[in-house]
Short mmCIF file of C-alpha atoms in Angstrom, two decimals:
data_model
loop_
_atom_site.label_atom_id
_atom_site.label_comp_id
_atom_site.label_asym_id
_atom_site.label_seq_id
_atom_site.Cartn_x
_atom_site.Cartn_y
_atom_site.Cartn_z
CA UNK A 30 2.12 -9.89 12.04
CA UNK A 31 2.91 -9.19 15.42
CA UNK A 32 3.32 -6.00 17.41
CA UNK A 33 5.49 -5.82 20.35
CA UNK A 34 4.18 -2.82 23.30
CA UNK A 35 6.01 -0.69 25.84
CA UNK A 36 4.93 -0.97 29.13
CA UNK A 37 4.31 1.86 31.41
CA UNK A 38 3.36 1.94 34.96
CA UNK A 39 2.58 5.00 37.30
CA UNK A 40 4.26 7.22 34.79
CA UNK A 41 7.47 5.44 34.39
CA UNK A 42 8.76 3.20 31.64
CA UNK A 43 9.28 -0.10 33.16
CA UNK A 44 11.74 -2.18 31.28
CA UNK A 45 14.40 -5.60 32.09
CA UNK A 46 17.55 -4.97 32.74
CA UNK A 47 20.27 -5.35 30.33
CA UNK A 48 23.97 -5.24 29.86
CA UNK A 49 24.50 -2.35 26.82
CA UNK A 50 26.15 -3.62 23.98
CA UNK A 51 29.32 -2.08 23.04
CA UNK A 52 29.30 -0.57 18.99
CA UNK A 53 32.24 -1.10 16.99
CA UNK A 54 29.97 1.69 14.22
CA UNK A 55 31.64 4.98 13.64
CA UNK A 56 29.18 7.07 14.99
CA UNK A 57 28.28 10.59 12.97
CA UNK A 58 30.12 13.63 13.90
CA UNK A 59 28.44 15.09 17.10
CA UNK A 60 26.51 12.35 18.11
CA UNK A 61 26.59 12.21 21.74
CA UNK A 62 27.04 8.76 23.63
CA UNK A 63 23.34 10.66 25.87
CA UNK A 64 21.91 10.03 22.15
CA UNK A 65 23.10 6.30 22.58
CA UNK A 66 21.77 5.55 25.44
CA UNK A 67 18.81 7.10 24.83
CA UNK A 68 17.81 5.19 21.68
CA UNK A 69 19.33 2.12 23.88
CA UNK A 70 16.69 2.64 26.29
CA UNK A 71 13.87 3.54 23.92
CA UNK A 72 14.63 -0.60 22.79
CA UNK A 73 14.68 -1.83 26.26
CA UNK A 74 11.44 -1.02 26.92
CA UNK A 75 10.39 -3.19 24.53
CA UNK A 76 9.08 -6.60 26.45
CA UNK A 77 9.55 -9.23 24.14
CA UNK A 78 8.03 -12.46 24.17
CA UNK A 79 10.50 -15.33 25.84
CA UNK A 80 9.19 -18.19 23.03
CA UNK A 81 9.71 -18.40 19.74
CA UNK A 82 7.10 -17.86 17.34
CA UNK A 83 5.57 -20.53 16.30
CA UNK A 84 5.09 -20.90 12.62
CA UNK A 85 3.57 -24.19 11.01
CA UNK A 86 6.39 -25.12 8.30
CA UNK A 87 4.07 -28.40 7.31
CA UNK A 88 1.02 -26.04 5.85
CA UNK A 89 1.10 -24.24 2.91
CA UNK A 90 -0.55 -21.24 1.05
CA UNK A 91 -2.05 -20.81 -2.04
CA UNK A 92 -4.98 -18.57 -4.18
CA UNK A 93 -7.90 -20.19 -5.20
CA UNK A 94 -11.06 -18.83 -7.49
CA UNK A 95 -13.16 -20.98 -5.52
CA UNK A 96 -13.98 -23.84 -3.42
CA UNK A 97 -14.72 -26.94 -5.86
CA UNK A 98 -12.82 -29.82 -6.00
CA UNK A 99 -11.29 -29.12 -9.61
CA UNK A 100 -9.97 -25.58 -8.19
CA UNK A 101 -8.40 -27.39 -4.90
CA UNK A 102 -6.76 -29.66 -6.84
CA UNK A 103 -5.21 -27.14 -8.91
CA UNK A 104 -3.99 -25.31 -6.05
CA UNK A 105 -2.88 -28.01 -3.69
CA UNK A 106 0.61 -28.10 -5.96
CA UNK A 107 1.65 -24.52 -5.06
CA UNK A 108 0.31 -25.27 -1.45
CA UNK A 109 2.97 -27.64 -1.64
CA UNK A 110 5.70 -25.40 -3.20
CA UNK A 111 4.84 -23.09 -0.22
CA UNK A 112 5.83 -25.39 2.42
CA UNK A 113 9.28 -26.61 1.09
CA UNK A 114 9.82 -22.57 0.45
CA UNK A 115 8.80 -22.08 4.63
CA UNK A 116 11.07 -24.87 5.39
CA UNK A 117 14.18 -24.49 3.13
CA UNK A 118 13.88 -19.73 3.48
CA UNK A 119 14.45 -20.28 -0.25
CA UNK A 120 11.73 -18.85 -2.80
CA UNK A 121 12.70 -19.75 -5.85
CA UNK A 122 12.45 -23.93 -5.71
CA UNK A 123 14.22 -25.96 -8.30
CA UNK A 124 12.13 -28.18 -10.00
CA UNK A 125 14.10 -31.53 -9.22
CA UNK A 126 12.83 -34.83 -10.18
CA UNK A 127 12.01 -35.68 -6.99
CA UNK A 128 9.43 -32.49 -6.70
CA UNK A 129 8.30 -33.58 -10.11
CA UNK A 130 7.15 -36.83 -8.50
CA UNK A 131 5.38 -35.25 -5.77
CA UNK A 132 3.72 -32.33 -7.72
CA UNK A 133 2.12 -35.18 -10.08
CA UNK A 134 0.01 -36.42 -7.06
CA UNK A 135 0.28 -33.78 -4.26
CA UNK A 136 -3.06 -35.23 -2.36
CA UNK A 137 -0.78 -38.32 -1.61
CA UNK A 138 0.98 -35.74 0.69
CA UNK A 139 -2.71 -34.29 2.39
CA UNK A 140 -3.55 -34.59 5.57
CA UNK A 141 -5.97 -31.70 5.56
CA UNK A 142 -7.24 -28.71 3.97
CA UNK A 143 -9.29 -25.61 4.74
CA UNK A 144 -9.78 -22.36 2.82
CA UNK A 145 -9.56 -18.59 4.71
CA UNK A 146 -10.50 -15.13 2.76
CA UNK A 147 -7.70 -12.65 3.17
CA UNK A 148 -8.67 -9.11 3.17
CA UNK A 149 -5.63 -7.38 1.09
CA UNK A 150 -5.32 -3.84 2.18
CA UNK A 151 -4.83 -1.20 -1.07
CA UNK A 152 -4.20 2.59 -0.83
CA UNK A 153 -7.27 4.66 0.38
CA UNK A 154 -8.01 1.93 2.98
CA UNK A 155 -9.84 -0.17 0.39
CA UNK A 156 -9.65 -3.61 0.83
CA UNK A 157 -9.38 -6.56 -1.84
CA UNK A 158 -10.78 -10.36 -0.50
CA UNK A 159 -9.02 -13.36 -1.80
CA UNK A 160 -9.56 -16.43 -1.37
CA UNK A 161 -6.90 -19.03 0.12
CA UNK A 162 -6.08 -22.45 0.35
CA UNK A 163 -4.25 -23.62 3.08
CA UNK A 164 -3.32 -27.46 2.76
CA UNK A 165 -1.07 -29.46 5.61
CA UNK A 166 0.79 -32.60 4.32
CA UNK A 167 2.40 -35.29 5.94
CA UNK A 168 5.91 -33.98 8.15
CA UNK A 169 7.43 -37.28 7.46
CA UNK A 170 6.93 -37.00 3.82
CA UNK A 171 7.70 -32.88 3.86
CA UNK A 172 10.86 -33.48 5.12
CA UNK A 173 11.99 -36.74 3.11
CA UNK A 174 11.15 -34.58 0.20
CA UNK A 175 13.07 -31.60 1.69
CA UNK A 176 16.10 -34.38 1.80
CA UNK A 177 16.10 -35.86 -1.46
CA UNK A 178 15.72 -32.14 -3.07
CA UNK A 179 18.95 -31.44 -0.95
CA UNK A 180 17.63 -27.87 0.12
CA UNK A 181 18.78 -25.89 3.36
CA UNK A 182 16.95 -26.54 6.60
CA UNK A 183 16.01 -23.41 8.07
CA UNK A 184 15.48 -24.19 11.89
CA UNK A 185 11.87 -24.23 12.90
CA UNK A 186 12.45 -22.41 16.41
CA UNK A 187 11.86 -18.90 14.52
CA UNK A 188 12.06 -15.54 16.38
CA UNK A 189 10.47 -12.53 14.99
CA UNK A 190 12.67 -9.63 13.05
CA UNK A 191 11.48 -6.28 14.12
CA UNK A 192 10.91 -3.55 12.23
CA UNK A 193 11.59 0.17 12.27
CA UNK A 194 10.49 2.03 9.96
CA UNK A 195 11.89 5.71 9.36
CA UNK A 196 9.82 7.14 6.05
CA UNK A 197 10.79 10.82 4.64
CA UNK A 198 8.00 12.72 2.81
CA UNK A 199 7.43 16.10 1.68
CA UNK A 200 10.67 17.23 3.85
CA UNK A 201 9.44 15.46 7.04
CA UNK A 202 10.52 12.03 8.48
CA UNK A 203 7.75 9.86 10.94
CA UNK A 204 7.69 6.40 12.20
CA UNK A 205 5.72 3.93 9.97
CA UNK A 206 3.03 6.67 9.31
CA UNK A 207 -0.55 5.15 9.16
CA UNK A 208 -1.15 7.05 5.35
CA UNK A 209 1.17 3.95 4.63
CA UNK A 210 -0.67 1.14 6.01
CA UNK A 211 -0.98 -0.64 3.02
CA UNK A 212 2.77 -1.06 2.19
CA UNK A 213 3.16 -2.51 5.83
CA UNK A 214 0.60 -4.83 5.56
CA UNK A 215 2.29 -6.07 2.00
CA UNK A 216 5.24 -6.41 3.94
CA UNK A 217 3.85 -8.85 6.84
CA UNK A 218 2.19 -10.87 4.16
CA UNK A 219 5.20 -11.62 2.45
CA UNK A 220 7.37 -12.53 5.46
CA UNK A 221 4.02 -14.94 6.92
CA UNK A 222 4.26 -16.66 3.38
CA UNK A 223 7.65 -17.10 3.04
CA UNK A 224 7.39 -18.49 7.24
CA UNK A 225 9.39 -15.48 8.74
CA UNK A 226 7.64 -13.75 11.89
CA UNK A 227 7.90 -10.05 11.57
CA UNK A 228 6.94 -8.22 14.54
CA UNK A 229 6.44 -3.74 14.69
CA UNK A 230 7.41 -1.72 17.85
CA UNK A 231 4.18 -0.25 19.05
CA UNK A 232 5.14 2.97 21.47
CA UNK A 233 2.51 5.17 22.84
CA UNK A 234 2.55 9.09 21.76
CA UNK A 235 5.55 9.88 24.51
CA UNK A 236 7.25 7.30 23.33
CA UNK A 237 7.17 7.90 19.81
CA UNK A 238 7.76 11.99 20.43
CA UNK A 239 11.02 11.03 22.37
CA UNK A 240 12.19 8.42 20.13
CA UNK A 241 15.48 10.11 18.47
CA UNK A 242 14.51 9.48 14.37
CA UNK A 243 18.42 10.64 12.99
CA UNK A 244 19.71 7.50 14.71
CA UNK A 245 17.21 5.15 13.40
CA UNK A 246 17.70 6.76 9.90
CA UNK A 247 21.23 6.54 10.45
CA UNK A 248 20.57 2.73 9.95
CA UNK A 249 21.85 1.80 13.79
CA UNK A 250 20.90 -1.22 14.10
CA UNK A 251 22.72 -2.35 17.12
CA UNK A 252 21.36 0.42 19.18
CA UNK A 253 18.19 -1.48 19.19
CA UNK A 254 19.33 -4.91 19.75
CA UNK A 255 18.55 -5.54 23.46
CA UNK A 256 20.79 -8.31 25.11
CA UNK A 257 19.05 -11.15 26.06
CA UNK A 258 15.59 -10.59 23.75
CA UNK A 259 13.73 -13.04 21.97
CA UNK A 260 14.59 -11.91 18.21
CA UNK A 261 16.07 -12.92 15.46
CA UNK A 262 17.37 -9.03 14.95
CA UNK A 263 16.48 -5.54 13.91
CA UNK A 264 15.82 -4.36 10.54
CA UNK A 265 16.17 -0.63 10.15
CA UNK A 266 13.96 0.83 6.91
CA UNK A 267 14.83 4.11 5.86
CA UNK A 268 12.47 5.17 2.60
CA UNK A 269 12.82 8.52 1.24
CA UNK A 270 10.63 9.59 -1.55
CA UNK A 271 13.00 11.12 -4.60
CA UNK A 272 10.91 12.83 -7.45
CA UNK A 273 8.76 9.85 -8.81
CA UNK A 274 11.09 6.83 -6.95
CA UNK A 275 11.55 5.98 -3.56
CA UNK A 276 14.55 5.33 -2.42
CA UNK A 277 14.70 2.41 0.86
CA UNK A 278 17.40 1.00 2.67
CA UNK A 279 17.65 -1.74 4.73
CA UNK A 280 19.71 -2.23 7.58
CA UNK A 281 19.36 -5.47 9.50
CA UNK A 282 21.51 -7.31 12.28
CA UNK A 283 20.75 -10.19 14.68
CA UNK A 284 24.00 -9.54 16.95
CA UNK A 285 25.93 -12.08 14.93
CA UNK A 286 25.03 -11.15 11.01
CA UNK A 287 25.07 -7.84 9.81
CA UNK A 288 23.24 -6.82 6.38
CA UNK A 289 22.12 -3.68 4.30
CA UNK A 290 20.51 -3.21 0.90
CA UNK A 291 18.49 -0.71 -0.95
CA UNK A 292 15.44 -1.30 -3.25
CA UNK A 293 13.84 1.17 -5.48
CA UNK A 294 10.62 1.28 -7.00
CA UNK A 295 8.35 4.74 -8.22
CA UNK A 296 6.05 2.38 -5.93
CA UNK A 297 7.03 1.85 -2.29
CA UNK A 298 4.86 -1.45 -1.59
CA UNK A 299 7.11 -2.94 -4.44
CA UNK A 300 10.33 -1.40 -2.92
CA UNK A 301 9.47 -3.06 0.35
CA UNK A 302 8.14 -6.15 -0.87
CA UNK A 303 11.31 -6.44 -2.80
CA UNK A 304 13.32 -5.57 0.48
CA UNK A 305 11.32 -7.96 2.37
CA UNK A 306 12.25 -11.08 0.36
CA UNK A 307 15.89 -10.25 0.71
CA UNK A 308 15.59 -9.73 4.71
CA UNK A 309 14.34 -13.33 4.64
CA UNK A 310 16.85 -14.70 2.56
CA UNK A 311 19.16 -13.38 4.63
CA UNK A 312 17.65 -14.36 7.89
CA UNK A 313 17.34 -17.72 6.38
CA UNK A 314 20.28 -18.01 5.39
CA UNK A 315 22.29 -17.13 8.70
CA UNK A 316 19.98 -20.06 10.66
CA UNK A 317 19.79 -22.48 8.22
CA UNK A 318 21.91 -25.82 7.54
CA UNK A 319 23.15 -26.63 4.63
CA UNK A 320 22.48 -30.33 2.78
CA UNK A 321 26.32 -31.48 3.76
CA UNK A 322 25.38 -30.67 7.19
CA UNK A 323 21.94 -32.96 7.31
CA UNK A 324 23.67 -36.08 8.68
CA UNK A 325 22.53 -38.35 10.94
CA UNK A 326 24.33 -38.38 14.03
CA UNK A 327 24.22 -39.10 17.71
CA UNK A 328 25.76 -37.61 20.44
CA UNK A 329 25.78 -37.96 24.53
CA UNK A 330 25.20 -34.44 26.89
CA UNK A 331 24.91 -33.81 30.23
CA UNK A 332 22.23 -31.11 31.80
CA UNK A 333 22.92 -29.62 35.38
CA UNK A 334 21.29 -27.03 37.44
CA UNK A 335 18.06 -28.65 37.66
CA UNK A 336 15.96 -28.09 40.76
CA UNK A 337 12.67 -29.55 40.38
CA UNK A 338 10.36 -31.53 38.33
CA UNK A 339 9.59 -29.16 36.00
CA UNK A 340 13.16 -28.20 35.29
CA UNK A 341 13.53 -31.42 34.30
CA UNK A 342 10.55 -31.21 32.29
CA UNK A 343 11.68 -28.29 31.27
CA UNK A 344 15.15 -29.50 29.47
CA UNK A 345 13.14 -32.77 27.97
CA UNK A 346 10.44 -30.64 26.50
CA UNK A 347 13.35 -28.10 25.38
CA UNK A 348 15.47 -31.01 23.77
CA UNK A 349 12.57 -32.58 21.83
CA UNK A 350 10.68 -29.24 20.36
CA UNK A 351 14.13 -28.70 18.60
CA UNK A 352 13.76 -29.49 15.04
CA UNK A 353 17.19 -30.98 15.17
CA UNK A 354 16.53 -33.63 17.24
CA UNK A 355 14.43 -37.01 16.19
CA UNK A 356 15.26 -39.06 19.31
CA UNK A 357 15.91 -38.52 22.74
CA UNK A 358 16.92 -41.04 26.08
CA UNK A 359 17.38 -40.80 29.30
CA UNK A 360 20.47 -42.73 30.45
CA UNK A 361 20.60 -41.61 34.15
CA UNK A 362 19.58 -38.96 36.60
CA UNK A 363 21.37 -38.11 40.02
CA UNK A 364 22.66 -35.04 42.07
CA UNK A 365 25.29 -34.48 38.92
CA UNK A 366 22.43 -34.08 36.68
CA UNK A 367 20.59 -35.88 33.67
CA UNK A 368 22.64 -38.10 31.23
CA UNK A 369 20.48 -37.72 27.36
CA UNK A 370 21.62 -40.00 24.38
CA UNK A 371 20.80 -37.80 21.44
CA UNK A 372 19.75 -38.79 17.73
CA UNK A 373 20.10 -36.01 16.02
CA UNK A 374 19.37 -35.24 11.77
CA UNK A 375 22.29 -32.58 11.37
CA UNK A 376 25.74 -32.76 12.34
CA UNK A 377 26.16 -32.08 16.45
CA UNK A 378 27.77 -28.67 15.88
CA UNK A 379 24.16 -27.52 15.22
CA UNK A 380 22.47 -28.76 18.31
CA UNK A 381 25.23 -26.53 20.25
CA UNK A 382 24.83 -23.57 17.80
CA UNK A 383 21.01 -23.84 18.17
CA UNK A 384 21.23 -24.01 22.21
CA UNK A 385 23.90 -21.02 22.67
CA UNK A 386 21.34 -19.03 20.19
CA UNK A 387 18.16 -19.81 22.36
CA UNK A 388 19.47 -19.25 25.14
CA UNK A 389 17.58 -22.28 27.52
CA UNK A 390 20.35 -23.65 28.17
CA UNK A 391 24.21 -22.73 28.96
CA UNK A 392 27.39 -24.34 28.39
CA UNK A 393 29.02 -26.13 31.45
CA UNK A 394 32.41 -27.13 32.28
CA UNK A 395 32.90 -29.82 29.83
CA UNK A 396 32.22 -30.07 26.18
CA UNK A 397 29.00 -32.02 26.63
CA UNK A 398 27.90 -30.29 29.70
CA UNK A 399 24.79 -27.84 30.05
CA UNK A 400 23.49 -26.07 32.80
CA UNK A 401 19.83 -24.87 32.81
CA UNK A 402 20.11 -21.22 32.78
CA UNK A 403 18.10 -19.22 35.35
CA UNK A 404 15.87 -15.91 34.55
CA UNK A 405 17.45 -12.58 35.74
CA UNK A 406 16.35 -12.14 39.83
CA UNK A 407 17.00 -9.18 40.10
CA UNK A 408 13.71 -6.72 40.63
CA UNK A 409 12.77 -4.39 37.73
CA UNK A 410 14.51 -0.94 38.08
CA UNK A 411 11.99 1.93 36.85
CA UNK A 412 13.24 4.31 34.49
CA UNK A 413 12.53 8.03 35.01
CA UNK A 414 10.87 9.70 31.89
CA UNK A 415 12.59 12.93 32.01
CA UNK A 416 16.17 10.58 32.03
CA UNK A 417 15.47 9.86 28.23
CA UNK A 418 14.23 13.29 27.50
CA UNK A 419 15.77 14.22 23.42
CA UNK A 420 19.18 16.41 23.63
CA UNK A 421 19.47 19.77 23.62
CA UNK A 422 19.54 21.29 19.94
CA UNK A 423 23.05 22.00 19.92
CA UNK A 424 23.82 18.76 20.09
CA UNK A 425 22.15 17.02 17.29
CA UNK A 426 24.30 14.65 14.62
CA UNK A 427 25.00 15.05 11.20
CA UNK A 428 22.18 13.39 8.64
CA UNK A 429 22.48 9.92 7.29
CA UNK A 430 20.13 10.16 4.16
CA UNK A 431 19.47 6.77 2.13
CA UNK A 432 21.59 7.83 -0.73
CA UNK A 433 24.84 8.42 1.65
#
């Protein structure tokens, strides 16, 4: 579970600059474009990380009583079933014959196994240890398996989600309140085990007193996507407690897919547990390639705009990381740039998908062309505090409750 900070400097609220997305939403009645922005900024100052998270799709997960052999090799199976659930985003896994086969001897699979204690958090800040297995198995094997079962590749370059979350108690509404932290930790448990990164705005006390709580309960997702950021989108969680059930809906969006769904439980770790499996199906499922698309292929592309050595290292180390890719050549270098011969395991139309979402590289003048793209220049431009100050009264929005 990560947490991604504001940064402040001399008072101000530093932050990159980026162009504002323009909302095609139907804004509430008396919302005020100020109110926009200011949420808009609120998101900017977010500094996210420029990498993508890594998350180790080759190791799995599973409880164990204890540490003998008999209890490992109980365990190792589901360890297994773990993995091809992190690689395919899928968590219910057919039992083909070909899993059959490798469930009956799993340790032909092992490369290496260690246990950890997990310290499950429970209301009242009690904790609960368990014991876990993690096991690693062979990649080559992992993903002949993940072949022959015919199950969606999820790409392995995986961004984090972030999460707001709005709860409404007792009449009052607060920003992931820490009475709760229980139901977040269930939350980041389930995403880590089913190989999703889930990362939680952390704002100081200014921050979180400006921070305009009708438009994240409004479920405005795209307020809070900053251009440019290392995510794989926003989720929005609005939970509202109604007699004995909560009520919680989710709002997500990655600039491309846009999602919502409610859960509802009388106990809101289930209601977000259940809300967190479906924001990682549907992460999965908008970054992941289907069996008809895992071909074999090849294909030729040219890179431009490199400078130096380590641009060039740069684009090779790039090119290789991708999950896509299982071969890569160099067929000539010059003033017009690098020439790669490419053996990919999908069809090509994901190697261009995967490079206009990550944003290394940029599409050139020609179909096969790239250009290394270049980090913003331009010096940091500091925000004044009092410019994101909350509207006057009069000009607050109508309520978006869960059940609207």
């Amino acid at each position: 579970m990560g947490r991604l900070r504001a940064v402040r400097g001399n008072g101000r609220i530093w932050y990159r600059i980026c162009r504002f997305r323009k909302t095609t939403l139907p804004f509430p009645r008396g919302t005020s474009r100020m109110r926009i922005l200011h949420l808009s900024v609120l998101a900017f100052a977010i500094v996210f990380s420029s990498m993508a998270t890594a998350v180790d799709l080759y190791s799995g997960a599973a409880e164990v009583p204890a540490q003998g052999d008999a209890e490992r090799r109980t365990a190792t199976p589901d360890a297994l079933i773990n993995v091809l659930q992190k690689q395919s985003g899928r968590w219910d896994i057919p039992l083909e014959p070909a899993l059959e086969s490798a469930l009956a001897d799993p340790d032909a699979l092992l490369v290496a196994f260690q246990y950890r204690e997990d310290q499950i958090l429970r209301p009242g800040g009690l904790t609960e240890d368990r014991l876990m297995l993690v096991a690693s198995f062979v990649p080559a094997a992992v993903d002949r398996l993940v072949r022959e079962m015919q199950l969606p590749r999820w790409r392995p370059q995986r961004e984090p989600v972030v999460a707001w979350v709005v709860v409404e108690d007792n009449g009052g509404r607060e920003l992931q309140p820490v009475e709760y932290e229980d139901a977040w930790a269930a939350m980041a448990r389930i995403a880590e085990l089913r190989g999703l990164p889930l990362a939680w705005p952390e704002l100081d006390e200014e921050l979180r007193q400006s921070l305009d709580l009708q438009l994240l309960w409004g479920g405005y997702a795209d307020q809070l996507l900053a251009s440019g950021a290392a995510t794989d989108g926003v989720v929005i969680i609005a939970a509202r407690r109604e007699g004995t059930e909560w009520n919680v809906r989710f709002n997500w969006e990655d600039g491309d897919n846009v999602a919502a769904w409610r859960t509802r439980s009388t106990d809101l770790v289930q209601a977000l547990v259940d809300g967190t499996h479906q924001l990682v199906d549907h992460v999965a499922a908008a970054h992941s390639i289907g069996p008809a698309g895992l071909v074999a292929t090849r294909t030729s592309m040219r890179v431009t705009g490199l400078e130096s050595a380590d641009d060039y290292a740069k684009v090779l180390s790039y090119l290789q990381d991708l999950g896509l890719v299982d071969d890569l050549r160099v067929m000539g270098a010059g003033p017009d740039g690098v020439r790669l011969d490419v053996a990919l395991n999908a069809d090509a139309s994901y190697l261009a998908q995967a490079i206009r979402s990550d944003g290394v590289l940029e599409a050139g003048d020609q179909p096969d062309q790239y250009r290394l793209r270049r980090p913003e220049r331009e010096p940091a431009v500091p925000l004044e505090p009092g410019s994101i100050d909350a509207p006057p009264a009069d000009e607050a929005g109508e309520d978006k409750a869960p059940g609207s």
